[in-house]
Short mmCIF file of N, CA, C and O in Angstrom, two decimals:
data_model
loop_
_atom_site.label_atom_id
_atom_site.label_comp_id
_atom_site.label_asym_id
_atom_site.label_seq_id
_atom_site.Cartn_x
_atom_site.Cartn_y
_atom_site.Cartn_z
N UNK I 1 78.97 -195.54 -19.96
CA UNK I 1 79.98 -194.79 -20.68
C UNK I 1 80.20 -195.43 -22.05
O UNK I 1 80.06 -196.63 -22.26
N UNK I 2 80.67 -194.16 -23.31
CA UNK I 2 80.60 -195.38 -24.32
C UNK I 2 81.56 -195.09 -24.91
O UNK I 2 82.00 -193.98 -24.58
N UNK I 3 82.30 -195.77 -25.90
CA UNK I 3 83.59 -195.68 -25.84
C UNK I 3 83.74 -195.08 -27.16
O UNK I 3 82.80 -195.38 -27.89
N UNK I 4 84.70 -194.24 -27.77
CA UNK I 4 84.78 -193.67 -29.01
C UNK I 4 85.35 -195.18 -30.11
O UNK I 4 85.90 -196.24 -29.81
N UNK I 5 84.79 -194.43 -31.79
CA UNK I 5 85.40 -194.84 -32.33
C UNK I 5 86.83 -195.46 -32.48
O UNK I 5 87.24 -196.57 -32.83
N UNK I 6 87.44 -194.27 -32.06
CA UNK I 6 88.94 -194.93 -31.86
C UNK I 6 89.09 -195.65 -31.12
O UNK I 6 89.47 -196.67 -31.70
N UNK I 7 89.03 -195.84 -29.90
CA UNK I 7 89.03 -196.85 -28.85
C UNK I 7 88.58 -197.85 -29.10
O UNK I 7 89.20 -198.84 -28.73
N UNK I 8 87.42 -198.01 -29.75
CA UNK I 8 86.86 -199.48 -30.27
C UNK I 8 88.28 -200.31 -31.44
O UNK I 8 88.76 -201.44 -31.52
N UNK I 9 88.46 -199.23 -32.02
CA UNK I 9 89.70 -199.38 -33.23
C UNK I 9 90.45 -199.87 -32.56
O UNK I 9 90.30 -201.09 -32.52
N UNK I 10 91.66 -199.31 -31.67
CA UNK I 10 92.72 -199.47 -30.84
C UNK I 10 92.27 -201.15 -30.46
O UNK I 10 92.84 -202.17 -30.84
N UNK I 11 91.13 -201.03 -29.62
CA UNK I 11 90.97 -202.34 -29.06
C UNK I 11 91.08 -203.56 -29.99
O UNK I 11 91.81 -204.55 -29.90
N UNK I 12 90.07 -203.18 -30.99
CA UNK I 12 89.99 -204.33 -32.21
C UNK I 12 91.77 -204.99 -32.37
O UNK I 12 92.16 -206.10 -32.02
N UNK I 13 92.60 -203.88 -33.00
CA UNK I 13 94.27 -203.68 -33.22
C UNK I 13 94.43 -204.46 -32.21
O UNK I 13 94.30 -205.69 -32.25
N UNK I 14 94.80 -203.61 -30.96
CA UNK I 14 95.28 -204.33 -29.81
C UNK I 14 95.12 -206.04 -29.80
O UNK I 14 96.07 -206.79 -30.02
N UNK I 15 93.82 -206.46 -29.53
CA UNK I 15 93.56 -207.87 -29.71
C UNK I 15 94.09 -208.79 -30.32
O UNK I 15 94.55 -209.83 -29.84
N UNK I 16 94.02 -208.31 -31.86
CA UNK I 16 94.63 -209.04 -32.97
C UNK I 16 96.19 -208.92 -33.07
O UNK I 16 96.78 -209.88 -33.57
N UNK I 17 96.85 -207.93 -32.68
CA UNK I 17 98.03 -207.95 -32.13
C UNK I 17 98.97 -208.95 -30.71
O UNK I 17 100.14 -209.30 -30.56
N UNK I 18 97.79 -209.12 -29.96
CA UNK I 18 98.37 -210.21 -29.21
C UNK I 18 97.84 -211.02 -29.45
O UNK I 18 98.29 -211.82 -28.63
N UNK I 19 97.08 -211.60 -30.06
CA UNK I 19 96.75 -212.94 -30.99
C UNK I 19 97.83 -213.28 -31.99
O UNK I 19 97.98 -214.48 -32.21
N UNK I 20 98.62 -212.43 -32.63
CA UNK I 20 99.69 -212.87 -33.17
C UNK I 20 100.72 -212.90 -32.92
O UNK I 20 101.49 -213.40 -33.74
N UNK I 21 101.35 -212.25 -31.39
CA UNK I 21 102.21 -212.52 -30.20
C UNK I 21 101.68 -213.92 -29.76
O UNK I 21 102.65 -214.68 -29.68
N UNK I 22 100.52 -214.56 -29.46
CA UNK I 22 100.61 -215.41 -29.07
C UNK I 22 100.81 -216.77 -29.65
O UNK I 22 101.15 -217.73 -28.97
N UNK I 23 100.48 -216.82 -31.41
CA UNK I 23 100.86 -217.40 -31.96
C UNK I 23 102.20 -217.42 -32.38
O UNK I 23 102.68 -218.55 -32.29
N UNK I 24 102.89 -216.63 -32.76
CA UNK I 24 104.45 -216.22 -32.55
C UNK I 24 104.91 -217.37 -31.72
O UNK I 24 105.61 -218.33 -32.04
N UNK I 25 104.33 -217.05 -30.52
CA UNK I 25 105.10 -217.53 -28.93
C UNK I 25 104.88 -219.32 -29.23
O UNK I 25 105.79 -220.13 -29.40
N UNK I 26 103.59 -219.56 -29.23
CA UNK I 26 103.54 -220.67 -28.91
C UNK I 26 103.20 -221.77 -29.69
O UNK I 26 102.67 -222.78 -29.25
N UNK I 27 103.69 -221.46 -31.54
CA UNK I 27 103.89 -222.09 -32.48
C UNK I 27 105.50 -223.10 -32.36
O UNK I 27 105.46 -224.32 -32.50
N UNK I 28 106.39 -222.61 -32.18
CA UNK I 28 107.93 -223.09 -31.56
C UNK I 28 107.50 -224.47 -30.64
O UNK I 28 107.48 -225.66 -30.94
N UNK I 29 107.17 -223.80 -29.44
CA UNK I 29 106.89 -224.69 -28.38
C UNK I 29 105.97 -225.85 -28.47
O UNK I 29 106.06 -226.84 -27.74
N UNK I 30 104.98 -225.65 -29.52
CA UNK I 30 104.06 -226.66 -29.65
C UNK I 30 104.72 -227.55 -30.70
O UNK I 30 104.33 -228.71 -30.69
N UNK I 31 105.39 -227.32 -31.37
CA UNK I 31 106.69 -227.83 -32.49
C UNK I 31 107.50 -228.88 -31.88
O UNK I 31 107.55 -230.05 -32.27
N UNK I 32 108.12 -228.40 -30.93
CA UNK I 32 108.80 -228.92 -29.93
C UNK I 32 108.30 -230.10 -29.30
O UNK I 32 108.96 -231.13 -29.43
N UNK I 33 107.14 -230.12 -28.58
CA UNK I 33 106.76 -230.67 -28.16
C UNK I 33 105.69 -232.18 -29.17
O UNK I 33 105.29 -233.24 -28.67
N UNK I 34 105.54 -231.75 -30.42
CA UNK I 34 104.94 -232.97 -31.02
C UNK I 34 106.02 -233.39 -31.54
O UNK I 34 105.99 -234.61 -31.70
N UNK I 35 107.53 -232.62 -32.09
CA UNK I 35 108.52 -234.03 -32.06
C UNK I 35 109.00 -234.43 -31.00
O UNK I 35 110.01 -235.12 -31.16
N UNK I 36 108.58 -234.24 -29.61
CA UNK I 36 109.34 -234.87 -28.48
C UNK I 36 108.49 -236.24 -28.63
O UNK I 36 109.02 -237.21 -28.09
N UNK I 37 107.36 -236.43 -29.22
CA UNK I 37 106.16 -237.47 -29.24
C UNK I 37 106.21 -238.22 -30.34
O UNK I 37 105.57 -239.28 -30.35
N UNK I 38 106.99 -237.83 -31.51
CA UNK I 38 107.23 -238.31 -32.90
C UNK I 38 108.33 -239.30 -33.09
O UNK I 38 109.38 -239.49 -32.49
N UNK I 39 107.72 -239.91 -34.17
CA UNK I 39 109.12 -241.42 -34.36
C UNK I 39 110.05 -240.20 -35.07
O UNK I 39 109.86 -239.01 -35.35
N UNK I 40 111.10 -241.14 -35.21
CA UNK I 40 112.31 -240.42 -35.50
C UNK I 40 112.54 -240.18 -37.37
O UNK I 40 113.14 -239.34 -38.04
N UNK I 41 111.84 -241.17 -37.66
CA UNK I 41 111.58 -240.94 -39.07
C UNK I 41 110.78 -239.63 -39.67
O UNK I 41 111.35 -238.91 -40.49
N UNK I 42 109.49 -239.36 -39.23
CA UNK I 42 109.13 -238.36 -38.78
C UNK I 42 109.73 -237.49 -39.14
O UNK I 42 109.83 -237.09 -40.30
N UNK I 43 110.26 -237.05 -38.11
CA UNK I 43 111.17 -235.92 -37.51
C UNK I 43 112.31 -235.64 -38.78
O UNK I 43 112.40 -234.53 -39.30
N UNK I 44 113.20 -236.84 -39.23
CA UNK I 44 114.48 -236.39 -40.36
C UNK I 44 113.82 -235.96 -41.77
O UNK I 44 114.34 -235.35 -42.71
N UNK I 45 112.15 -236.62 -41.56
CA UNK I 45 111.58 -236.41 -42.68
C UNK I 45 111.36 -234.68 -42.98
O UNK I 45 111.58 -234.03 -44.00
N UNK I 46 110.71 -234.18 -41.36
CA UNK I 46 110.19 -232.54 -41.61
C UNK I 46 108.87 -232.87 -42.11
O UNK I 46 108.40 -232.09 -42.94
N UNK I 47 108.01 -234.16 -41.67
CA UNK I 47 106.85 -233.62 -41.71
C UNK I 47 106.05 -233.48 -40.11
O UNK I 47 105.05 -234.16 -39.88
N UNK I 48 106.42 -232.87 -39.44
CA UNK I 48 106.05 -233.01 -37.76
C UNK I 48 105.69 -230.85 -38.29
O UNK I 48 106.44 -230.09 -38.90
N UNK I 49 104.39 -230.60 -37.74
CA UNK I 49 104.18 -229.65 -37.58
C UNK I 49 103.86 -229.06 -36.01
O UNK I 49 104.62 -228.64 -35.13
N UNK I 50 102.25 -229.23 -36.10
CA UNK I 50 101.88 -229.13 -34.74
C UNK I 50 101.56 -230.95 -33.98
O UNK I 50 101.77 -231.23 -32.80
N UNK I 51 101.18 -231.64 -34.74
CA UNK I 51 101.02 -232.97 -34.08
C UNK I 51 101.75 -233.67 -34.14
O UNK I 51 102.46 -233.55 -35.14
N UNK I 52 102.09 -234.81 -33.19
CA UNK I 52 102.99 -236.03 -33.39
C UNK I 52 102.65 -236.78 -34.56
O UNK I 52 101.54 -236.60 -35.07
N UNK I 53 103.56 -237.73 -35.12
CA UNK I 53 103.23 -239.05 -36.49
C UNK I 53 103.77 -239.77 -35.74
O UNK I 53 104.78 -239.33 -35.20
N UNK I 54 103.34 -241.06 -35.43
CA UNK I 54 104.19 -241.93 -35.05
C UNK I 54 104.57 -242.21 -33.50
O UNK I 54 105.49 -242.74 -32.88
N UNK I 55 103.38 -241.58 -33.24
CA UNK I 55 103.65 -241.83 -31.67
C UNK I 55 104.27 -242.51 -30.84
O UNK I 55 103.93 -243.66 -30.58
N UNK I 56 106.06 -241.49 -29.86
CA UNK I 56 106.73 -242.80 -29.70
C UNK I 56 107.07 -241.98 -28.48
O UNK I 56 107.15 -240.76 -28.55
N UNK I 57 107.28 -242.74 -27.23
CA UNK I 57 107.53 -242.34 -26.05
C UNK I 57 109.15 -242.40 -25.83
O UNK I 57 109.68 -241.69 -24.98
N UNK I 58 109.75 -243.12 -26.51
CA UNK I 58 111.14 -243.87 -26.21
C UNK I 58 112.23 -242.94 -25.52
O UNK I 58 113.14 -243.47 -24.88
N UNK I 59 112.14 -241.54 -25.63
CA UNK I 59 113.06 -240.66 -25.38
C UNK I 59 112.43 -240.25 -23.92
O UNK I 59 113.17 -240.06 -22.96
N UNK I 60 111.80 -240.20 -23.88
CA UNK I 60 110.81 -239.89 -22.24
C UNK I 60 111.38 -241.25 -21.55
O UNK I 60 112.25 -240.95 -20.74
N UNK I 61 111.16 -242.58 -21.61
CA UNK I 61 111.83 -243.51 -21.09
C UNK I 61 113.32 -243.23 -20.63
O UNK I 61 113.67 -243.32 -19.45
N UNK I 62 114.24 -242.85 -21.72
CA UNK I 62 115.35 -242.91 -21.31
C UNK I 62 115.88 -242.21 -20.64
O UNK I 62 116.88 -242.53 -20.01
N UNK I 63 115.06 -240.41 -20.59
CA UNK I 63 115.52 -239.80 -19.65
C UNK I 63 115.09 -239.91 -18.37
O UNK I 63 115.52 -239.20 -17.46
N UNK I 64 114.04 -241.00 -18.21
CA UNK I 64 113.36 -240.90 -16.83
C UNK I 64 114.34 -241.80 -15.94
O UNK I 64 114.44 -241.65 -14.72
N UNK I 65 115.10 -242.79 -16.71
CA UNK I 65 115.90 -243.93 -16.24
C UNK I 65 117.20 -243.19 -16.01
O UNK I 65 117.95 -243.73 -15.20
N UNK I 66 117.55 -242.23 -16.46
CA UNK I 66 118.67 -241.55 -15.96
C UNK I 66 118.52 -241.00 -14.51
O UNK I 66 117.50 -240.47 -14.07
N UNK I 67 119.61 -241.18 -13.87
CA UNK I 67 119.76 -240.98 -12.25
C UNK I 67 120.37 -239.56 -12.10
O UNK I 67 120.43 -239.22 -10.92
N UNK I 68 120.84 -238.62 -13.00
CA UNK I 68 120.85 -237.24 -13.17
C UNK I 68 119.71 -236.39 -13.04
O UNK I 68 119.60 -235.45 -12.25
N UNK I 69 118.77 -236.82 -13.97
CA UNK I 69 117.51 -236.02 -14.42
C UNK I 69 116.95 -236.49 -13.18
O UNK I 69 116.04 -235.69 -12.97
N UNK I 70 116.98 -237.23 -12.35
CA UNK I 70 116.39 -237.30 -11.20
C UNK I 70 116.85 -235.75 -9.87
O UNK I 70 116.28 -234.78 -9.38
N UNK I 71 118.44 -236.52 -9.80
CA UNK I 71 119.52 -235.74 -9.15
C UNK I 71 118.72 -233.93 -9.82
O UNK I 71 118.14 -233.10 -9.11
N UNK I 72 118.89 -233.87 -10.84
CA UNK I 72 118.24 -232.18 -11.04
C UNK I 72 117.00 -231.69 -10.96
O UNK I 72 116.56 -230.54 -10.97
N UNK I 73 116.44 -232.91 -10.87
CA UNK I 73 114.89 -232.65 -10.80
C UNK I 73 114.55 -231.89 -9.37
O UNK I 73 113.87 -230.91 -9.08
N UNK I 74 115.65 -233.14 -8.37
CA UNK I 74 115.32 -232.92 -6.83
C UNK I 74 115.80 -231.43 -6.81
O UNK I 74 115.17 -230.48 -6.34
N UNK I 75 117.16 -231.39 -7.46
CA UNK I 75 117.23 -229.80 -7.36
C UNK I 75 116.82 -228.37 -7.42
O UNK I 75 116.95 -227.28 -6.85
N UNK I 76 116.21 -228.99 -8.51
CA UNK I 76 115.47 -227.83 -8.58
C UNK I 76 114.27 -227.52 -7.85
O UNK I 76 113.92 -226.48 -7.29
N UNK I 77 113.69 -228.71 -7.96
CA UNK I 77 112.47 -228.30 -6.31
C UNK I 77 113.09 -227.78 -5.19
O UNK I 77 112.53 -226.93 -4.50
N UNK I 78 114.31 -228.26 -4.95
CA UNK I 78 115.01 -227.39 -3.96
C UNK I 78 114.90 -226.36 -3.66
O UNK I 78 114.40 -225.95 -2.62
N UNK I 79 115.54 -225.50 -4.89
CA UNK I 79 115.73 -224.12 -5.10
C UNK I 79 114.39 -223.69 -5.50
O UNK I 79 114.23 -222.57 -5.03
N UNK I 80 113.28 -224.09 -6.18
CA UNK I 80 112.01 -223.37 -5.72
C UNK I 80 111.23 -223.13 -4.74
O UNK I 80 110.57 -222.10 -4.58
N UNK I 81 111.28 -224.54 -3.70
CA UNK I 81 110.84 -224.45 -2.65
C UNK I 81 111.79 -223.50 -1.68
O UNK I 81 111.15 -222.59 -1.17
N UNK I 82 112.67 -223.52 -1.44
CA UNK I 82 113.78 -222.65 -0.53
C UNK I 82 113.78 -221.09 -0.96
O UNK I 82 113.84 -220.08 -0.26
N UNK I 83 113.68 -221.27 -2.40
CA UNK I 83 114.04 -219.70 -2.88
C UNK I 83 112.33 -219.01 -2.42
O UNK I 83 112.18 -217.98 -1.77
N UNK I 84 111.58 -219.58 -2.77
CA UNK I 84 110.09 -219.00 -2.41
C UNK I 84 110.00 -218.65 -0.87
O UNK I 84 109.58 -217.54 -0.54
N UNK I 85 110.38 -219.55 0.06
CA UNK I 85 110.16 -219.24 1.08
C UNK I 85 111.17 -218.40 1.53
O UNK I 85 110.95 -217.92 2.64
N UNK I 86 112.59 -217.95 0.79
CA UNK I 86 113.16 -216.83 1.40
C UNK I 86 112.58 -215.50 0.94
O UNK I 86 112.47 -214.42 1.52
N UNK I 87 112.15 -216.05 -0.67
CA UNK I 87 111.61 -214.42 -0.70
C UNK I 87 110.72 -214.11 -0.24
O UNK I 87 110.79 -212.97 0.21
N UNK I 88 109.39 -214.83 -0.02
CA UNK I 88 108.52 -214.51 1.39
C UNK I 88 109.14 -214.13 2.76
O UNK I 88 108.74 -213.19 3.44
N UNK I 89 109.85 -214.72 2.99
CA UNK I 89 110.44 -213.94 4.44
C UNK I 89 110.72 -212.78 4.35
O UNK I 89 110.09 -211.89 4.92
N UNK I 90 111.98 -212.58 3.40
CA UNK I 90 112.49 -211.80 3.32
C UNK I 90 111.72 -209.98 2.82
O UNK I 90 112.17 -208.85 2.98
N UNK I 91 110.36 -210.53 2.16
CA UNK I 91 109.49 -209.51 1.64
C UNK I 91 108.81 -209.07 3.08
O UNK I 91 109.03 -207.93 3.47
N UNK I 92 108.18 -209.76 3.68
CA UNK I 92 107.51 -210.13 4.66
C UNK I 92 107.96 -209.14 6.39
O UNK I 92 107.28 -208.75 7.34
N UNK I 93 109.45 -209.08 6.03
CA UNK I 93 110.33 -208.32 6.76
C UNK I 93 110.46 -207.15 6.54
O UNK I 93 110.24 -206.36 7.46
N UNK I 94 110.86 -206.67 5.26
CA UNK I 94 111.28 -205.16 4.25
C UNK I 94 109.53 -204.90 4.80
O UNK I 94 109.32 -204.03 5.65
N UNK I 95 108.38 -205.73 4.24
CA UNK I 95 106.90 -205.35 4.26
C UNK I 95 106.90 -204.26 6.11
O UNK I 95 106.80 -203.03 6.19
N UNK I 96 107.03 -205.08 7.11
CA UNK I 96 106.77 -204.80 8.42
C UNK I 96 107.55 -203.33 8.41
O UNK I 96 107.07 -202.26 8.82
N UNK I 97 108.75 -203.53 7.88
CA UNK I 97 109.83 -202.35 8.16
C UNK I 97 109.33 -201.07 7.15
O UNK I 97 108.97 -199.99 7.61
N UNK I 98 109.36 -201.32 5.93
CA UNK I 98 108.10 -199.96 5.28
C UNK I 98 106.67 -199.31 5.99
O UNK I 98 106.21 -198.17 5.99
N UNK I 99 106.31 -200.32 6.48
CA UNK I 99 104.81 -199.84 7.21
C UNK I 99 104.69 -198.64 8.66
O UNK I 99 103.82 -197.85 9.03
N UNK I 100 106.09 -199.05 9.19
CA UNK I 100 106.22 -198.11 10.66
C UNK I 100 106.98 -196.99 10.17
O UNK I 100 108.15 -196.98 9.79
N UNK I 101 106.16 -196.04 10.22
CA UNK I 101 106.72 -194.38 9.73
C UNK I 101 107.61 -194.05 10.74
O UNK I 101 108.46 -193.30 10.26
N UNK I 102 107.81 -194.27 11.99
CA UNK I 102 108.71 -193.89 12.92
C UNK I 102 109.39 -194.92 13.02
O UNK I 102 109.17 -195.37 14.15
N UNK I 103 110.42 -195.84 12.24
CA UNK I 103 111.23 -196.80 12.35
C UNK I 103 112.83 -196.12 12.40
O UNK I 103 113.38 -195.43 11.54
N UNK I 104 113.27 -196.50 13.47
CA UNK I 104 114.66 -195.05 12.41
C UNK I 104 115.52 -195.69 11.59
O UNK I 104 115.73 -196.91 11.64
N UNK I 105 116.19 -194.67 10.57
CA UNK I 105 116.62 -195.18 9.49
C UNK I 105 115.96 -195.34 8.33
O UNK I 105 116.58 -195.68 7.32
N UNK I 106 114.36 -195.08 8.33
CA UNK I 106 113.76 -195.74 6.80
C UNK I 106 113.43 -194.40 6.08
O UNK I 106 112.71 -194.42 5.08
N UNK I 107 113.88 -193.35 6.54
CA UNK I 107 114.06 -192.52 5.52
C UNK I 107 115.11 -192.56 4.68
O UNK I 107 115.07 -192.12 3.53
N UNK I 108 116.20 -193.14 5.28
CA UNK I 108 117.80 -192.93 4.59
C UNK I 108 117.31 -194.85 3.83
O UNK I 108 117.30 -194.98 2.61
N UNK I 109 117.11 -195.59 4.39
CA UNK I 109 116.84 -196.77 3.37
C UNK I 109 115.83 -196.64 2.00
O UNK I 109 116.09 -197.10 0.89
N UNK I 110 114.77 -195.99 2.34
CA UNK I 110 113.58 -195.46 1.37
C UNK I 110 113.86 -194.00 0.78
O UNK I 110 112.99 -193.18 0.47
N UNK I 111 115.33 -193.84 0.68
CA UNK I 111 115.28 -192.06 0.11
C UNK I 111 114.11 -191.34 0.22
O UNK I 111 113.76 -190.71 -0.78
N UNK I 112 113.41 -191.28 1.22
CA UNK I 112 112.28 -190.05 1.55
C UNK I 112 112.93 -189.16 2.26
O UNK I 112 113.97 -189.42 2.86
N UNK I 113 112.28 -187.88 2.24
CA UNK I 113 112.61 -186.52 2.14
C UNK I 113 111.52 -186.50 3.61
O UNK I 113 111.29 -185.45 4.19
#
């Protein structure tokens, strides 16, 4: 099958359009992340683009020594691990109960006619 002019067009567009969504996106974040790595001089200076200057860990130290960032860390594995396995259950259940056409009630739960 071969594809029209336009479609080749569209595609070309398309592409280059999320090539600059993705730079958009992940220009910030990569920002972010080489002054989390940057001396602090650096940083008040405004010359930190995409790479670190000055390679300095010191702020990673201090939050690792905090007994909070621990305390939330555990938490949050918590709530991913717990929340995942309820919504698997819980899908897993609705799943069984959609599948049996003679279940009663899953017309009035599934608004089918």
């Amino acid at each position: 099958m071969k594809n029209s002019k336009g479609y080749r067009v569209f595609t070309i567009f398309n592409i280059i359009i999320m090539i600059l969504f993705v730079v958009v996106t992940l220009f910030p974040f990569l920002n972010i992340v080489a002054q989390s790595f940057s001396s602090e001089s650096f940083i008040n200076s405004g010359q930190i683009t995409l790479w670190p200057k000055g390679f300095n860990i010191d702020t990673y130290k201090v939050v690792v020594k905090d007994s909070m960032f621990w305390i939330n860390y555990k938490n949050t594995v918590i709530y991913t691990v717990f929340g995942t396995l309820i919504s698997l259950f819980m899908t897993t259940i609705f799943a069984y109960a959609l599948s049996k056409e003679k279940l009663r009630g899953r017309k009035f739960r599934l608004f089918v006619k």
